[in-house]
PDB file of C-alpha atoms and ligand atoms in Angstrom:
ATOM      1  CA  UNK A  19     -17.700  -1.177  -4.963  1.00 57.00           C
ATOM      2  CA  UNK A  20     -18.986   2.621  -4.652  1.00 65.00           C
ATOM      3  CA  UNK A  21     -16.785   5.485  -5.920  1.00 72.00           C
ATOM      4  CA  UNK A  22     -15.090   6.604  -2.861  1.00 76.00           C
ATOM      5  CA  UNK A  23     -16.160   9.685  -1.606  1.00 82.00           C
ATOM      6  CA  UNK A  24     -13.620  12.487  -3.043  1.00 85.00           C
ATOM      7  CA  UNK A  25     -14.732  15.757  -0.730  1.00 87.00           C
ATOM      8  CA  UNK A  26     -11.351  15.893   0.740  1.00 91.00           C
ATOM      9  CA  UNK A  27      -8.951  15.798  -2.344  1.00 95.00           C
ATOM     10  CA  UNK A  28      -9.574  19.550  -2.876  1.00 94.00           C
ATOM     11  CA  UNK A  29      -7.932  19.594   0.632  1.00 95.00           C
ATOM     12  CA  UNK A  30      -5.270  17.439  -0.295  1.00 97.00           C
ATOM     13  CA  UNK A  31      -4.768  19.136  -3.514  1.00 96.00           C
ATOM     14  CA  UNK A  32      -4.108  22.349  -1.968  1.00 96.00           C
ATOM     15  CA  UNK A  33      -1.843  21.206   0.850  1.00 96.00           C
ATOM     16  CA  UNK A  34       1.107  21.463  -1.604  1.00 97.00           C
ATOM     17  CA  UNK A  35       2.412  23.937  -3.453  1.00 97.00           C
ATOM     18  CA  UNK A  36       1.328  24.131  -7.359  1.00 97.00           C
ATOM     19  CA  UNK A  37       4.448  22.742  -8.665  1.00 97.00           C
ATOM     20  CA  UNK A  38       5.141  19.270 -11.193  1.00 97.00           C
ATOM     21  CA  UNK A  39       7.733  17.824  -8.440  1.00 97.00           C
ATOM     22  CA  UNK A  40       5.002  17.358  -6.073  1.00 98.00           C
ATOM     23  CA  UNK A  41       3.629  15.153  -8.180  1.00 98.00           C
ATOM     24  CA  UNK A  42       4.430  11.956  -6.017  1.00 97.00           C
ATOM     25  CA  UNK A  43       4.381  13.405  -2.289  1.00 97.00           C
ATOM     26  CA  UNK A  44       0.301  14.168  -3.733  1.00 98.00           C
ATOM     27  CA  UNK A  45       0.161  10.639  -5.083  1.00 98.00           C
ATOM     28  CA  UNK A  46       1.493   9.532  -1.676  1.00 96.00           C
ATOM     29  CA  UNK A  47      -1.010  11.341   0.361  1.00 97.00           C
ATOM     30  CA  UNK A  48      -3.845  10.556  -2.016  1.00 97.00           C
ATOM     31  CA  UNK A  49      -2.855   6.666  -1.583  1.00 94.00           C
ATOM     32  CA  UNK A  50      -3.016   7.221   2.560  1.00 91.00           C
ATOM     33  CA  UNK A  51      -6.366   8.920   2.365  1.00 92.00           C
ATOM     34  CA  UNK A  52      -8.134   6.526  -0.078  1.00 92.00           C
ATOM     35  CA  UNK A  53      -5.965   3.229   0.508  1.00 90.00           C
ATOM     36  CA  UNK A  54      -5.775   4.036  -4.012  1.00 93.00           C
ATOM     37  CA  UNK A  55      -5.316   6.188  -6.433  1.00 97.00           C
ATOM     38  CA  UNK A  56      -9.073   6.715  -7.650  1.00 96.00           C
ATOM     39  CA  UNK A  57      -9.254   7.799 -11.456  1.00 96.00           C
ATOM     40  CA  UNK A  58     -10.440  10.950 -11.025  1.00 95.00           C
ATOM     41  CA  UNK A  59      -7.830  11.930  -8.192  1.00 96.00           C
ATOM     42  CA  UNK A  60      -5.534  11.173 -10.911  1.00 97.00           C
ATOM     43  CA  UNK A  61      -6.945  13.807 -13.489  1.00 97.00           C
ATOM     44  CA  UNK A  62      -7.615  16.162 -10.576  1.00 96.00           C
ATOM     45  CA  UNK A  63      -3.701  15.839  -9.879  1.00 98.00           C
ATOM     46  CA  UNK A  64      -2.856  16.021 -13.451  1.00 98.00           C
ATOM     47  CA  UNK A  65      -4.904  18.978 -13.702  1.00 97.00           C
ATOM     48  CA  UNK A  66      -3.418  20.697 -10.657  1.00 97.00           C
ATOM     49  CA  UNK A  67       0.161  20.150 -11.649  1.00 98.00           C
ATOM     50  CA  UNK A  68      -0.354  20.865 -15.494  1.00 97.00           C
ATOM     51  CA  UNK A  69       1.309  17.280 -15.608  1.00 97.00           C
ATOM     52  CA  UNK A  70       0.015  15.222 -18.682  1.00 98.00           C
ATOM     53  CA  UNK A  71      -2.438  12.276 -17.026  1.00 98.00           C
ATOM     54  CA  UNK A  72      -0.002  10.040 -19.014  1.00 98.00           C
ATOM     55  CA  UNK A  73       3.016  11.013 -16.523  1.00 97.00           C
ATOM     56  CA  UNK A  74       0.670  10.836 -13.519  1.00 98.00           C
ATOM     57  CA  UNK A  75       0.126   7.475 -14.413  1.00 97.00           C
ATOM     58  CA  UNK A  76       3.312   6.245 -15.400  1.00 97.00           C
ATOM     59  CA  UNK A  77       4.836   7.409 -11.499  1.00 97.00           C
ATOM     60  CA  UNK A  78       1.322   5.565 -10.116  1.00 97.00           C
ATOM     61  CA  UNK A  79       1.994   2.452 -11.424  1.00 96.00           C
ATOM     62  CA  UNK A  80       6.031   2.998 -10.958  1.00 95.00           C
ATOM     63  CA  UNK A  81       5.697   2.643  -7.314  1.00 92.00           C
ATOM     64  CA  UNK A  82       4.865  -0.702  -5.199  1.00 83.00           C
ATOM     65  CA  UNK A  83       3.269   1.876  -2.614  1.00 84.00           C
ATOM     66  CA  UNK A  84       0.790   3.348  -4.726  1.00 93.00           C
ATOM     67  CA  UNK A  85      -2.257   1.308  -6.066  1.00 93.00           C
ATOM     68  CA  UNK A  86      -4.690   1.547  -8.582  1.00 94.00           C
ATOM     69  CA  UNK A  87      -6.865  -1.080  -6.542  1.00 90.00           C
ATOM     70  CA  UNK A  88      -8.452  -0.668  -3.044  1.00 90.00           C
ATOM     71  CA  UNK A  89      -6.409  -1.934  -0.524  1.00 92.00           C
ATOM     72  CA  UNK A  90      -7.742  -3.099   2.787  1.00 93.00           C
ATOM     73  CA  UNK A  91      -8.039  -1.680   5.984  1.00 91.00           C
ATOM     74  CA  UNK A  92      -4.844  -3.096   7.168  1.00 93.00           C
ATOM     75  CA  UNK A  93      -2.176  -3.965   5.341  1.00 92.00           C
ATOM     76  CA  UNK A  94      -0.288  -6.462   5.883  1.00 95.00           C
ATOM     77  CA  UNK A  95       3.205  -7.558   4.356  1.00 95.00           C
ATOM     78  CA  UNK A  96       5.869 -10.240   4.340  1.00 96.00           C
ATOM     79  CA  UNK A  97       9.051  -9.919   3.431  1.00 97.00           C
ATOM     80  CA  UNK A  98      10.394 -11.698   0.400  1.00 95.00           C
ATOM     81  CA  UNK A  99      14.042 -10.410   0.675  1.00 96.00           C
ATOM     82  CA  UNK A 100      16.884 -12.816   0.192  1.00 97.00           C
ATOM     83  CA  UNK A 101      17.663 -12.619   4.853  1.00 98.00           C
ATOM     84  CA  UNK A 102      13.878 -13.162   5.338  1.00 97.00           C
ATOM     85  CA  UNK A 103      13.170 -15.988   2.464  1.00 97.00           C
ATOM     86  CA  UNK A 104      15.996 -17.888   3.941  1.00 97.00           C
ATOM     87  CA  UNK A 105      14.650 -17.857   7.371  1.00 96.00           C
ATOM     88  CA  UNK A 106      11.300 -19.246   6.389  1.00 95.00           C
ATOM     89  CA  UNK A 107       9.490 -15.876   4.876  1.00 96.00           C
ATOM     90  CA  UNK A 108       7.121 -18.439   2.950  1.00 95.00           C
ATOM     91  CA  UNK A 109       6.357 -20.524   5.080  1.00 94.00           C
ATOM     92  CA  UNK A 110       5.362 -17.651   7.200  1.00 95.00           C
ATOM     93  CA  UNK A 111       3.409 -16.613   4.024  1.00 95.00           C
ATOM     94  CA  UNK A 112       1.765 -19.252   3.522  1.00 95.00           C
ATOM     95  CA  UNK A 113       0.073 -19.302   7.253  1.00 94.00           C
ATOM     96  CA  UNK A 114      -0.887 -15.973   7.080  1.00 95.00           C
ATOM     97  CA  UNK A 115      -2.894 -16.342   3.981  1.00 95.00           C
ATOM     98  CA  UNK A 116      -4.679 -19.557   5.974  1.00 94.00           C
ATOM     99  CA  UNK A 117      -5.270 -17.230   9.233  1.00 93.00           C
ATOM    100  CA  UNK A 118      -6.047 -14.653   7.235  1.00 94.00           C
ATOM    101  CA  UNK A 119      -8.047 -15.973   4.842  1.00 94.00           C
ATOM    102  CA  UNK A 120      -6.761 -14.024   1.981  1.00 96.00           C
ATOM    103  CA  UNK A 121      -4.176 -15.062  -0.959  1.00 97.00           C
ATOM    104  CA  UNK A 122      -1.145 -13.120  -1.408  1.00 96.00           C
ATOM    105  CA  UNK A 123      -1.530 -10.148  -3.560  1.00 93.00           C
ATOM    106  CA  UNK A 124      -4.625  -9.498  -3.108  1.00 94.00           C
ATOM    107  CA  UNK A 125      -7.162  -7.702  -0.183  1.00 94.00           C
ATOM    108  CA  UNK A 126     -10.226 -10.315   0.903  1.00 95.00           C
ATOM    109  CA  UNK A 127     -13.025  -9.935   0.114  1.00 93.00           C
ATOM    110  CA  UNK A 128     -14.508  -7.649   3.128  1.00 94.00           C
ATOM    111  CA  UNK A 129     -11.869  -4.970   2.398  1.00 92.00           C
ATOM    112  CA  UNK A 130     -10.372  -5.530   5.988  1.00 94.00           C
ATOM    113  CA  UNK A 131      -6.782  -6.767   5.067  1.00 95.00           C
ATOM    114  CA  UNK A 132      -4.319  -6.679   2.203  1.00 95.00           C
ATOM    115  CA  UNK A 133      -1.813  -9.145   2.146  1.00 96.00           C
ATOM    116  CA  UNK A 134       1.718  -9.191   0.278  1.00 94.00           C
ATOM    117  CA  UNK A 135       4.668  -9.489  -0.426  1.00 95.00           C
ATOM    118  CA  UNK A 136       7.324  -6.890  -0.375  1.00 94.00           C
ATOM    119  CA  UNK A 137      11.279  -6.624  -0.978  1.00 92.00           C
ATOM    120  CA  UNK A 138      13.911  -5.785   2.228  1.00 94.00           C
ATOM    121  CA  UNK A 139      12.503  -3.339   4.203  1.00 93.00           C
ATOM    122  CA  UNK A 140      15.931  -2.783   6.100  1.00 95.00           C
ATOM    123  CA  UNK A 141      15.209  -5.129   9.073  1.00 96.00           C
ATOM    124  CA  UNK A 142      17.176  -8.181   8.017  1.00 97.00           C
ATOM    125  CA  UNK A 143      18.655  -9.123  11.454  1.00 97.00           C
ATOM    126  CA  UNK A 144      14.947  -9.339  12.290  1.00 97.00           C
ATOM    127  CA  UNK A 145      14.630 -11.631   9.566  1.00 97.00           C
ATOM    128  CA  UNK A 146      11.453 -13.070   8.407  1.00 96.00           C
ATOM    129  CA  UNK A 147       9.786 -10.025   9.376  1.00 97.00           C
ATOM    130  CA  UNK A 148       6.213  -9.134   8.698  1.00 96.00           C
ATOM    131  CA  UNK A 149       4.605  -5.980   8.716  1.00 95.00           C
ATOM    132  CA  UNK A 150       1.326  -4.493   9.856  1.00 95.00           C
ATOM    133  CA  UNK A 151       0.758  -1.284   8.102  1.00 91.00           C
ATOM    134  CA  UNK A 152       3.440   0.493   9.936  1.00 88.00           C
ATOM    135  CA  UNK A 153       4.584  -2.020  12.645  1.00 93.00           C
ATOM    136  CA  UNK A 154       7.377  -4.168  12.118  1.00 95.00           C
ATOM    137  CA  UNK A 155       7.345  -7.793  13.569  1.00 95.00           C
ATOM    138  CA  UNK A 156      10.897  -9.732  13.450  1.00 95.00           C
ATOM    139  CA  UNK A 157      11.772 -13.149  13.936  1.00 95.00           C
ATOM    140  CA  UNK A 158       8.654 -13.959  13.090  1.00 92.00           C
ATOM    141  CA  UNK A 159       7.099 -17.536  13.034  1.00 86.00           C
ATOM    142  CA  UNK A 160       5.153 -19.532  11.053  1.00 79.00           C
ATOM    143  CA  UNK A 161       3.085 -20.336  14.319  1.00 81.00           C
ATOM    144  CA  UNK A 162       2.792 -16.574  14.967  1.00 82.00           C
ATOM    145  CA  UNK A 163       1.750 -16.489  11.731  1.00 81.00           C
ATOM    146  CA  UNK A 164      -0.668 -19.092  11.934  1.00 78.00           C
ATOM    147  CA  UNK A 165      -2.297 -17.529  15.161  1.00 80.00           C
ATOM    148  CA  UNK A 166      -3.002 -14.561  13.748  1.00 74.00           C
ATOM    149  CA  UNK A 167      -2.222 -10.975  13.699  1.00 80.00           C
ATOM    150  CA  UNK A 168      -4.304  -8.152  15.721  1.00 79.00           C
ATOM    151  CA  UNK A 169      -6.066  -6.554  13.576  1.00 79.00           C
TER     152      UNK A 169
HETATM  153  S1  FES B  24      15.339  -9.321   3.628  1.00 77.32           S
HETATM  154 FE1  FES B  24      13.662  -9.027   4.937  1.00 77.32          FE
HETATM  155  S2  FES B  24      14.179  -7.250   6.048  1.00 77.32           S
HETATM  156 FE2  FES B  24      15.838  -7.501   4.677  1.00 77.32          FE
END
């Protein structure tokens, strides 16, 4: 994969102030931009914050959101909490890794999706609920599941 072009950290960088408890809102908007945390984003954060890389990395790899890995162009996630698993969360799992052609955990191979699980996200009456980056299905079906999503 090529390094990911890095022009608009500086940007980023600068958009909050100079101050170690911005270290995660800078993590946060380095994960939207680049989808990851790129290794030298991390240094370049470390560096702006006078925050040993050490820490930097220890509240990057704290936090489900933030990856060290490319995720895909959408992102896609099931819910694995205790109201969604009972309703059939893997089962609706399951047929989205068929329809989308991608295990769970990890992004296929194209970079277009990222598919996985994740814990409550507060929408149990909707329960088994799937996300698409920011869009919430509920009640969600294995057959929805198995036709697709539109990405
Ligand atoms: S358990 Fe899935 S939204 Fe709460």
């Amino acid at each position: 994969m090529a390094a990911p072009d890095l022009s608009a950290l500086t940007e980023i960088l600068q958009s909050r102030p100079q101050d170690p408890g911005e270290l995660l809102p800078l993590l946060t908007l380095i994960q939207g931009r680049y989808r990851h945390l790129p290794e030298e984003a991390l240094k370049a954060v470390s560096r702006r914050l006078a925050v040993p890389l050490a820490r930097v990395y220890a509240v990057a790899s704290f936090y489900r959101a933030l990856s060290f890995k490319p995720k895909g162009d959408r992102l896609v996630r099931v819910c694995c909490g205790t109201a969604c698993h009972l309703k059939g969360s893997q089962a609706v799992a399951e047929a989205l890794e068929k329809s989308l052609e991608v295990k769970m955990g990890a992004t296929r191979s194209d970079g277009k999706v990222t598919l996985e699980p994740v814990n409550c996200v507060g929408a149990c009456a909707l329960a088994p609920v799937v996300m698409l980056d920011d869009f919430v299905y509920g009640k969600f079906s294995g057959a929805e599941a198995a036709a697709g999503l539109p990405l």
